[in-house]
PDB file of C-alpha atoms in Angstrom:
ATOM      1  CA  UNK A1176      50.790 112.790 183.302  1.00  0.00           C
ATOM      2  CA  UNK A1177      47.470 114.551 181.933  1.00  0.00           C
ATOM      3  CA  UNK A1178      48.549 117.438 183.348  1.00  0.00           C
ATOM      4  CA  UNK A1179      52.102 117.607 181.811  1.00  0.00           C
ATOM      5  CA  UNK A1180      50.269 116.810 178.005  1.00  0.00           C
ATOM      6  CA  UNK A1181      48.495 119.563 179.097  1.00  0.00           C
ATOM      7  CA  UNK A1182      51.197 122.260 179.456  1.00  0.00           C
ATOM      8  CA  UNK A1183      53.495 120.980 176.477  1.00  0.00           C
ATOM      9  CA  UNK A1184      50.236 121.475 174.149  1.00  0.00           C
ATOM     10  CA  UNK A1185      49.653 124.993 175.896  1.00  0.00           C
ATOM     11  CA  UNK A1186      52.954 125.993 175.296  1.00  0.00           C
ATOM     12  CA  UNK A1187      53.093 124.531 171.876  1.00  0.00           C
ATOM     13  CA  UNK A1188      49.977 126.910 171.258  1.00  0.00           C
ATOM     14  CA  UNK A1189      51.782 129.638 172.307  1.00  0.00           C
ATOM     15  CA  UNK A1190      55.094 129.171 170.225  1.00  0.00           C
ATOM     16  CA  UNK A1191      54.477 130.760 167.218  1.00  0.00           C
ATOM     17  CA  UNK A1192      54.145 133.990 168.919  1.00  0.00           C
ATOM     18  CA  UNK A1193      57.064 134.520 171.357  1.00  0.00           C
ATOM     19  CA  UNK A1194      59.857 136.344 170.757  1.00  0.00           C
ATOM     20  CA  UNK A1195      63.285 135.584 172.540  1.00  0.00           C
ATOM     21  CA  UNK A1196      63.447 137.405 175.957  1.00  0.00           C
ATOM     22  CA  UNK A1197      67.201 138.130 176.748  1.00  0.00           C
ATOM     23  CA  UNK A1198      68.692 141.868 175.642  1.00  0.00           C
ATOM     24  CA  UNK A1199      65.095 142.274 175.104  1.00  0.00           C
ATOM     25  CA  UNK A1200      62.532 144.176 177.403  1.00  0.00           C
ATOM     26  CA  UNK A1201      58.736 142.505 177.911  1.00  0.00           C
ATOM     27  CA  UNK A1202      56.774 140.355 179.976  1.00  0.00           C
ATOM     28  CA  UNK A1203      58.038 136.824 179.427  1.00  0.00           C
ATOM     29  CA  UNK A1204      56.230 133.793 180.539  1.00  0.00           C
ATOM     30  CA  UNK A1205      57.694 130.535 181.842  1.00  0.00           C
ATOM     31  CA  UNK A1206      56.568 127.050 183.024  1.00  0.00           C
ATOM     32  CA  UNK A1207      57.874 123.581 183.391  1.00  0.00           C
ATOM     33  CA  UNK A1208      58.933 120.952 185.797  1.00  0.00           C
ATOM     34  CA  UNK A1209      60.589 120.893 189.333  1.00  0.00           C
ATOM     35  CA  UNK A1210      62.025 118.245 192.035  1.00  0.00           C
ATOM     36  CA  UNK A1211      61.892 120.160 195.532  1.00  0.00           C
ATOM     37  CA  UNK A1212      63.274 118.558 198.896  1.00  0.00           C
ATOM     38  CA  UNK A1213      63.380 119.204 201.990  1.00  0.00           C
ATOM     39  CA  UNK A1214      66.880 118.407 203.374  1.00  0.00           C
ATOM     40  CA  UNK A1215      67.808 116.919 206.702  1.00  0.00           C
ATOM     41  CA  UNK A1216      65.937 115.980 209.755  1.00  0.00           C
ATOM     42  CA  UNK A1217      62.935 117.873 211.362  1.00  0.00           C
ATOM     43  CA  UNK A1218      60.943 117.924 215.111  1.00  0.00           C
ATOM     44  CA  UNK A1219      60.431 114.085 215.951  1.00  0.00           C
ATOM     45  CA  UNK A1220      63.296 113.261 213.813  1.00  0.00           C
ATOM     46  CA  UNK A1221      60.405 113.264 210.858  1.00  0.00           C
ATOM     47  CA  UNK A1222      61.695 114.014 207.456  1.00  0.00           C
ATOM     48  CA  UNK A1223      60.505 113.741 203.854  1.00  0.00           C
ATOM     49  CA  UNK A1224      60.836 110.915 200.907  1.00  0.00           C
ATOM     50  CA  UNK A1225      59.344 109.805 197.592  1.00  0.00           C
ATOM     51  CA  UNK A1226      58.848 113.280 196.091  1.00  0.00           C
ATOM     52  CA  UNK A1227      57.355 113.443 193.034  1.00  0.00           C
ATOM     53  CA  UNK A1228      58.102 115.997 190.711  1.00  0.00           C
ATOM     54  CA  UNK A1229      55.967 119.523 190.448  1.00  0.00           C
ATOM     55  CA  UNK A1230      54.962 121.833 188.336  1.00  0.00           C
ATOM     56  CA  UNK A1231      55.153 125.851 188.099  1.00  0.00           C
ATOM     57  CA  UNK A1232      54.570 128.956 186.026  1.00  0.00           C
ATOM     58  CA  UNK A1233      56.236 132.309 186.439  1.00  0.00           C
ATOM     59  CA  UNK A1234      55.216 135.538 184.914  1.00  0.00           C
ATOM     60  CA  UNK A1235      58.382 137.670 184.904  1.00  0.00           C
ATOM     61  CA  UNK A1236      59.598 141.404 183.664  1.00  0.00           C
ATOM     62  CA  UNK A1237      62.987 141.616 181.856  1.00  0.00           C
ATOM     63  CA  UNK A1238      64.135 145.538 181.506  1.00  0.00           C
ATOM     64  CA  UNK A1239      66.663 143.997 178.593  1.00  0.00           C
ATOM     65  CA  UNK A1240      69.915 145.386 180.373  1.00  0.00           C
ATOM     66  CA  UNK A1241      70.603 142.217 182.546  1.00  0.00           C
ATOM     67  CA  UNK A1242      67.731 142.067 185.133  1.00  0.00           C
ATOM     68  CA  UNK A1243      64.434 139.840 185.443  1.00  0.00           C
ATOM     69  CA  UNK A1244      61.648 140.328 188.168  1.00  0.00           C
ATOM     70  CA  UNK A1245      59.474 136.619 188.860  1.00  0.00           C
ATOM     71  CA  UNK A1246      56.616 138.800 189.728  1.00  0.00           C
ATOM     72  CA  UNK A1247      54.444 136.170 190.563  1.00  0.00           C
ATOM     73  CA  UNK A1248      55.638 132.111 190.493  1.00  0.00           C
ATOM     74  CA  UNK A1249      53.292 129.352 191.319  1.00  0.00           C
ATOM     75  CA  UNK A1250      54.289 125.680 192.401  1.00  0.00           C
ATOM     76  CA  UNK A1251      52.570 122.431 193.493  1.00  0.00           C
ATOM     77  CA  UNK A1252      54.334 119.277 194.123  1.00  0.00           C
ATOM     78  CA  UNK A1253      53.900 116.177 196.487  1.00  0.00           C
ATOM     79  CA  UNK A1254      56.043 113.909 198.931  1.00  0.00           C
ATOM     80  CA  UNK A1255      55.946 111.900 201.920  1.00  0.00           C
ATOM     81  CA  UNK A1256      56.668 112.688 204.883  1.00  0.00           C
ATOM     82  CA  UNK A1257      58.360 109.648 207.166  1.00  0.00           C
ATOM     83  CA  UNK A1258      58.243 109.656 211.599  1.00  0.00           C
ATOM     84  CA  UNK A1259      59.606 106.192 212.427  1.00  0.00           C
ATOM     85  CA  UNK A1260      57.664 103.425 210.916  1.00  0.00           C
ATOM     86  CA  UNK A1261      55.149 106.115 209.590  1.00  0.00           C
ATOM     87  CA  UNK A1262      54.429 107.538 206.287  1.00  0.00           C
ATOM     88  CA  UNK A1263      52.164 110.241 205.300  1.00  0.00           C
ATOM     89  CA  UNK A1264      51.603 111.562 201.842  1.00  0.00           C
ATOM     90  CA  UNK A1265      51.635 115.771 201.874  1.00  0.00           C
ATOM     91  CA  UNK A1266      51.259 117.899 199.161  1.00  0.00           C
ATOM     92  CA  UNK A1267      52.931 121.516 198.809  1.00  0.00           C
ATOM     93  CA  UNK A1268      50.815 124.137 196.995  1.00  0.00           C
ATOM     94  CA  UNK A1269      53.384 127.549 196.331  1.00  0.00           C
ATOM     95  CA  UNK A1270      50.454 129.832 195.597  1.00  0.00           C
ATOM     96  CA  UNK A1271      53.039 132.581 195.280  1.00  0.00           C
ATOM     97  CA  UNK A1272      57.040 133.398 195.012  1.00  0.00           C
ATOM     98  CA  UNK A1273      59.082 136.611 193.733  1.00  0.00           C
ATOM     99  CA  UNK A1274      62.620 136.481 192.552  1.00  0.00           C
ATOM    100  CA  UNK A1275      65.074 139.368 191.303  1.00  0.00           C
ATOM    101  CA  UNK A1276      67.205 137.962 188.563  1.00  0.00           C
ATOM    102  CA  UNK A1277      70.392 139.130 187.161  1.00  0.00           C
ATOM    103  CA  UNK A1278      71.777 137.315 184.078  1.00  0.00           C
ATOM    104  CA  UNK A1279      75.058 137.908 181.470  1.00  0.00           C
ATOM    105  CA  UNK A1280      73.726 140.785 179.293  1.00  0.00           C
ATOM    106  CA  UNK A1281      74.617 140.246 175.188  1.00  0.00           C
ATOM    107  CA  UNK A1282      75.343 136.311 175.564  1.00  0.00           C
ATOM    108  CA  UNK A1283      74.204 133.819 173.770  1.00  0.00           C
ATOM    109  CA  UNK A1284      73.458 131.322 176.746  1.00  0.00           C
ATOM    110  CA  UNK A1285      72.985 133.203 179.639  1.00  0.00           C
ATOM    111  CA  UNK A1286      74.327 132.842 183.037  1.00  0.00           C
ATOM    112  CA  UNK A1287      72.680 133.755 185.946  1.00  0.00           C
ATOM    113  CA  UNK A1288      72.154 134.437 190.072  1.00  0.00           C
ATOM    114  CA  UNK A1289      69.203 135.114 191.861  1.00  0.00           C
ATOM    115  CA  UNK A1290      67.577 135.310 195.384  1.00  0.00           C
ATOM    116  CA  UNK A1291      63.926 135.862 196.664  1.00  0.00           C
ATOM    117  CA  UNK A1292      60.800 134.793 198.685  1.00  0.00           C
ATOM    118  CA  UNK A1293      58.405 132.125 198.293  1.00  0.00           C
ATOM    119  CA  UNK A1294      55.265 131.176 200.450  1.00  0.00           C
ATOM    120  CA  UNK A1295      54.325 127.810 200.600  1.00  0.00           C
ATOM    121  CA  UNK A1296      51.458 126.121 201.689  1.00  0.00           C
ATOM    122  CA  UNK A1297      52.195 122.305 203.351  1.00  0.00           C
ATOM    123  CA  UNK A1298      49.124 120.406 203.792  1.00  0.00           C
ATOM    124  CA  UNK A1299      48.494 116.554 205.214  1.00  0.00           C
ATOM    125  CA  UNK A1300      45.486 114.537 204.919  1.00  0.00           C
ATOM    126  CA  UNK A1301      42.894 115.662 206.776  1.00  0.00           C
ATOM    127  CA  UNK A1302      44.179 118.539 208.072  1.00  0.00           C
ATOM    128  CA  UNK A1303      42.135 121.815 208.741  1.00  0.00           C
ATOM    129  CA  UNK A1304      44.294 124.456 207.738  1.00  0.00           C
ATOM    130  CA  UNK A1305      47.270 124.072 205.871  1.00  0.00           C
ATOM    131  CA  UNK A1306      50.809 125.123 207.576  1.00  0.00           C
ATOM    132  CA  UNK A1307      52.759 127.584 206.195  1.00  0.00           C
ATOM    133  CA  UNK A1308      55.987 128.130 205.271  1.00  0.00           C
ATOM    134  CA  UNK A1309      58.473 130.759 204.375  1.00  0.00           C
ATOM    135  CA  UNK A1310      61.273 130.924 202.611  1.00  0.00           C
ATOM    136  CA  UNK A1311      64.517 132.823 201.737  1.00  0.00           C
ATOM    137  CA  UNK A1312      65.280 131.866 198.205  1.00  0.00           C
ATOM    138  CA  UNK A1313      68.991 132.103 196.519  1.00  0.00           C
ATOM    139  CA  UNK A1314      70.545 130.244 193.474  1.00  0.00           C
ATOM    140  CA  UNK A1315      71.847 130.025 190.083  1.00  0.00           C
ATOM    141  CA  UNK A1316      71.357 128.868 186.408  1.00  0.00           C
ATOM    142  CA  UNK A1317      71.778 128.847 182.760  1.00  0.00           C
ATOM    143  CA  UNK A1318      69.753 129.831 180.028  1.00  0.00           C
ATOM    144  CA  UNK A1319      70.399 127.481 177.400  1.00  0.00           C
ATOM    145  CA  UNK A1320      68.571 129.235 173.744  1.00  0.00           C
ATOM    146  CA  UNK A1321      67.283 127.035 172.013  1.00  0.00           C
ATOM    147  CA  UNK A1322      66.071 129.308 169.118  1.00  0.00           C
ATOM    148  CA  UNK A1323      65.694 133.292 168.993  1.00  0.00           C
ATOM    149  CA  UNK A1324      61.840 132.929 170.260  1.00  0.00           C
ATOM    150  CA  UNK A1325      62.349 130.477 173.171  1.00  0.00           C
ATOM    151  CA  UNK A1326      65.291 129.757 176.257  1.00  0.00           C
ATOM    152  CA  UNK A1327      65.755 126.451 178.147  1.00  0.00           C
ATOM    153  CA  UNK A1328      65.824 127.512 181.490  1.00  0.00           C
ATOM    154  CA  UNK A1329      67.756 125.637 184.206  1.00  0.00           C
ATOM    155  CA  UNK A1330      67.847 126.562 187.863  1.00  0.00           C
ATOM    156  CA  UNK A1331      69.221 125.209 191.138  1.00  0.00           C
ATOM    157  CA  UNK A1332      67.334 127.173 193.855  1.00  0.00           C
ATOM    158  CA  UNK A1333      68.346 126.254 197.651  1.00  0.00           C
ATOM    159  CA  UNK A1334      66.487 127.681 200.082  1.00  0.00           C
ATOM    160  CA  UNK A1335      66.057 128.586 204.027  1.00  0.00           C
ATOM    161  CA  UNK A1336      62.870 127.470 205.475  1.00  0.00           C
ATOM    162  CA  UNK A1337      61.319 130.008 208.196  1.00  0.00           C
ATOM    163  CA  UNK A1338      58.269 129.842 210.283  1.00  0.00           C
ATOM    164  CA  UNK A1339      57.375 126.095 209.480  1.00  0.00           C
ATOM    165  CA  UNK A1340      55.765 123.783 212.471  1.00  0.00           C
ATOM    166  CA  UNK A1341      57.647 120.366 211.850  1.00  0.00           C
ATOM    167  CA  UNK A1342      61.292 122.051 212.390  1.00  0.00           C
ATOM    168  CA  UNK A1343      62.855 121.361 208.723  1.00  0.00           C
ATOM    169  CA  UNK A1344      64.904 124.524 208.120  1.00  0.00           C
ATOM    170  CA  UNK A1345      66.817 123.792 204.782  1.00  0.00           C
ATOM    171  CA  UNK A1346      65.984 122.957 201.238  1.00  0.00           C
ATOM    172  CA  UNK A1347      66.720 122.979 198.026  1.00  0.00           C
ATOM    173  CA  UNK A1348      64.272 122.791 194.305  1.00  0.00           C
ATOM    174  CA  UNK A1349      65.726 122.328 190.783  1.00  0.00           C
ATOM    175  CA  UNK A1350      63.805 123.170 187.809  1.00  0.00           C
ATOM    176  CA  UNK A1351      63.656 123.500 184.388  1.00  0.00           C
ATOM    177  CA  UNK A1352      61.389 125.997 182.903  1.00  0.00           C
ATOM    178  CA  UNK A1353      60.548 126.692 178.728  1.00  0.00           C
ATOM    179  CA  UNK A1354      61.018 130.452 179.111  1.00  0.00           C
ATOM    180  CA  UNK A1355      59.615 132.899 176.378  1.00  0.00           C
ATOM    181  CA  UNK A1356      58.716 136.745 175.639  1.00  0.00           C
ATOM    182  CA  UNK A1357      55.039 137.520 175.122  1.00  0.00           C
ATOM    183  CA  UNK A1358      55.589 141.319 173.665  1.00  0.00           C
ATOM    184  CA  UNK A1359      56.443 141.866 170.951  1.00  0.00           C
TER     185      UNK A1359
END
């Protein structure tokens, strides 16, 4: 919960000087909330419960003409992951993602689509290294605009899980982001 005071009052510092992003180019910066599972049944017939929801922040390009870039995204968030009788607490760390964005130019709430790549790091309790994972990122969402300086950003963001060593091989991560333009 500290955390979360944390970013509104960060992003409430940074109001007064963004600038609405869409039809607009500029780097635009976004953060906020996100509920991330892991769908279906992995190796040992383990899979995961009791996520809690994350956090992120994106750092994004918009050329103004109907196209964003997530240049870099980051993500942390933590579950459980269930074998059995067993439970064991795991925490994701996202230390980067990349998505290519295309959204209804000269609209007042923006649609949109997107796909791209995100790395994520999967780590139980005392474990050495963590394991990672890849994955093949696709979705859709709405930009909501809330005022000509800042968009409500909603996304549904399924994904396909490659490379991972417990066998889970679909997901899927909705998130709402505050999204606003730091140029001016």
């Amino acid at each position: 919960m500290r955390k979360f005071i944390t970013f509104f009052i960060l992003i409430s510092a940074l109001f007064p000087k963004c600038f609405g992003q869409y039809d607009k180019n500029g780097l635009v910066i976004s953060g906020g909330i996100n509920y991330s599972k892991y769908i279906g049944h992995g190796k040992g017939d383990n899979y995961f419960e009791n996520e809690t929801p994350g956090y992120q922040l994106e750092i994004t390009v918009n050329n103004g003409r109907g196209f964003e870039w997530v240049l870099w995204g980051v993500d942390y968030r933590k579950a459980a992951n269930r074998v059995i009788n067993n439970s064991v607490p795991v925490t994701f760390w996202t230390p980067y993602y990349t998505e290519f964005l295309f959204y209804q130019k000269a609209k007042k709430h923006p649609l949109f689509w997107f796909f791209g790549y995100d790395y994520v790091r999967m780590k139980f309790p005392e474990m050495e290294k963590p394991d990672g994972h890849y994955n093949i990122t696709f979705g859709t969402g709405w930009n909501l605009k809330l005022s000509d300086r800042l968009f409500l950003q909603f996304k549904i963001k399924p994904y396909i899980i490659i490379g991972n060593s417990i066998g889970q091989w679909f997901g899927a991560n909705s998130m709402v982001n505050l999204h606003f333009n730091k140029t001016n």
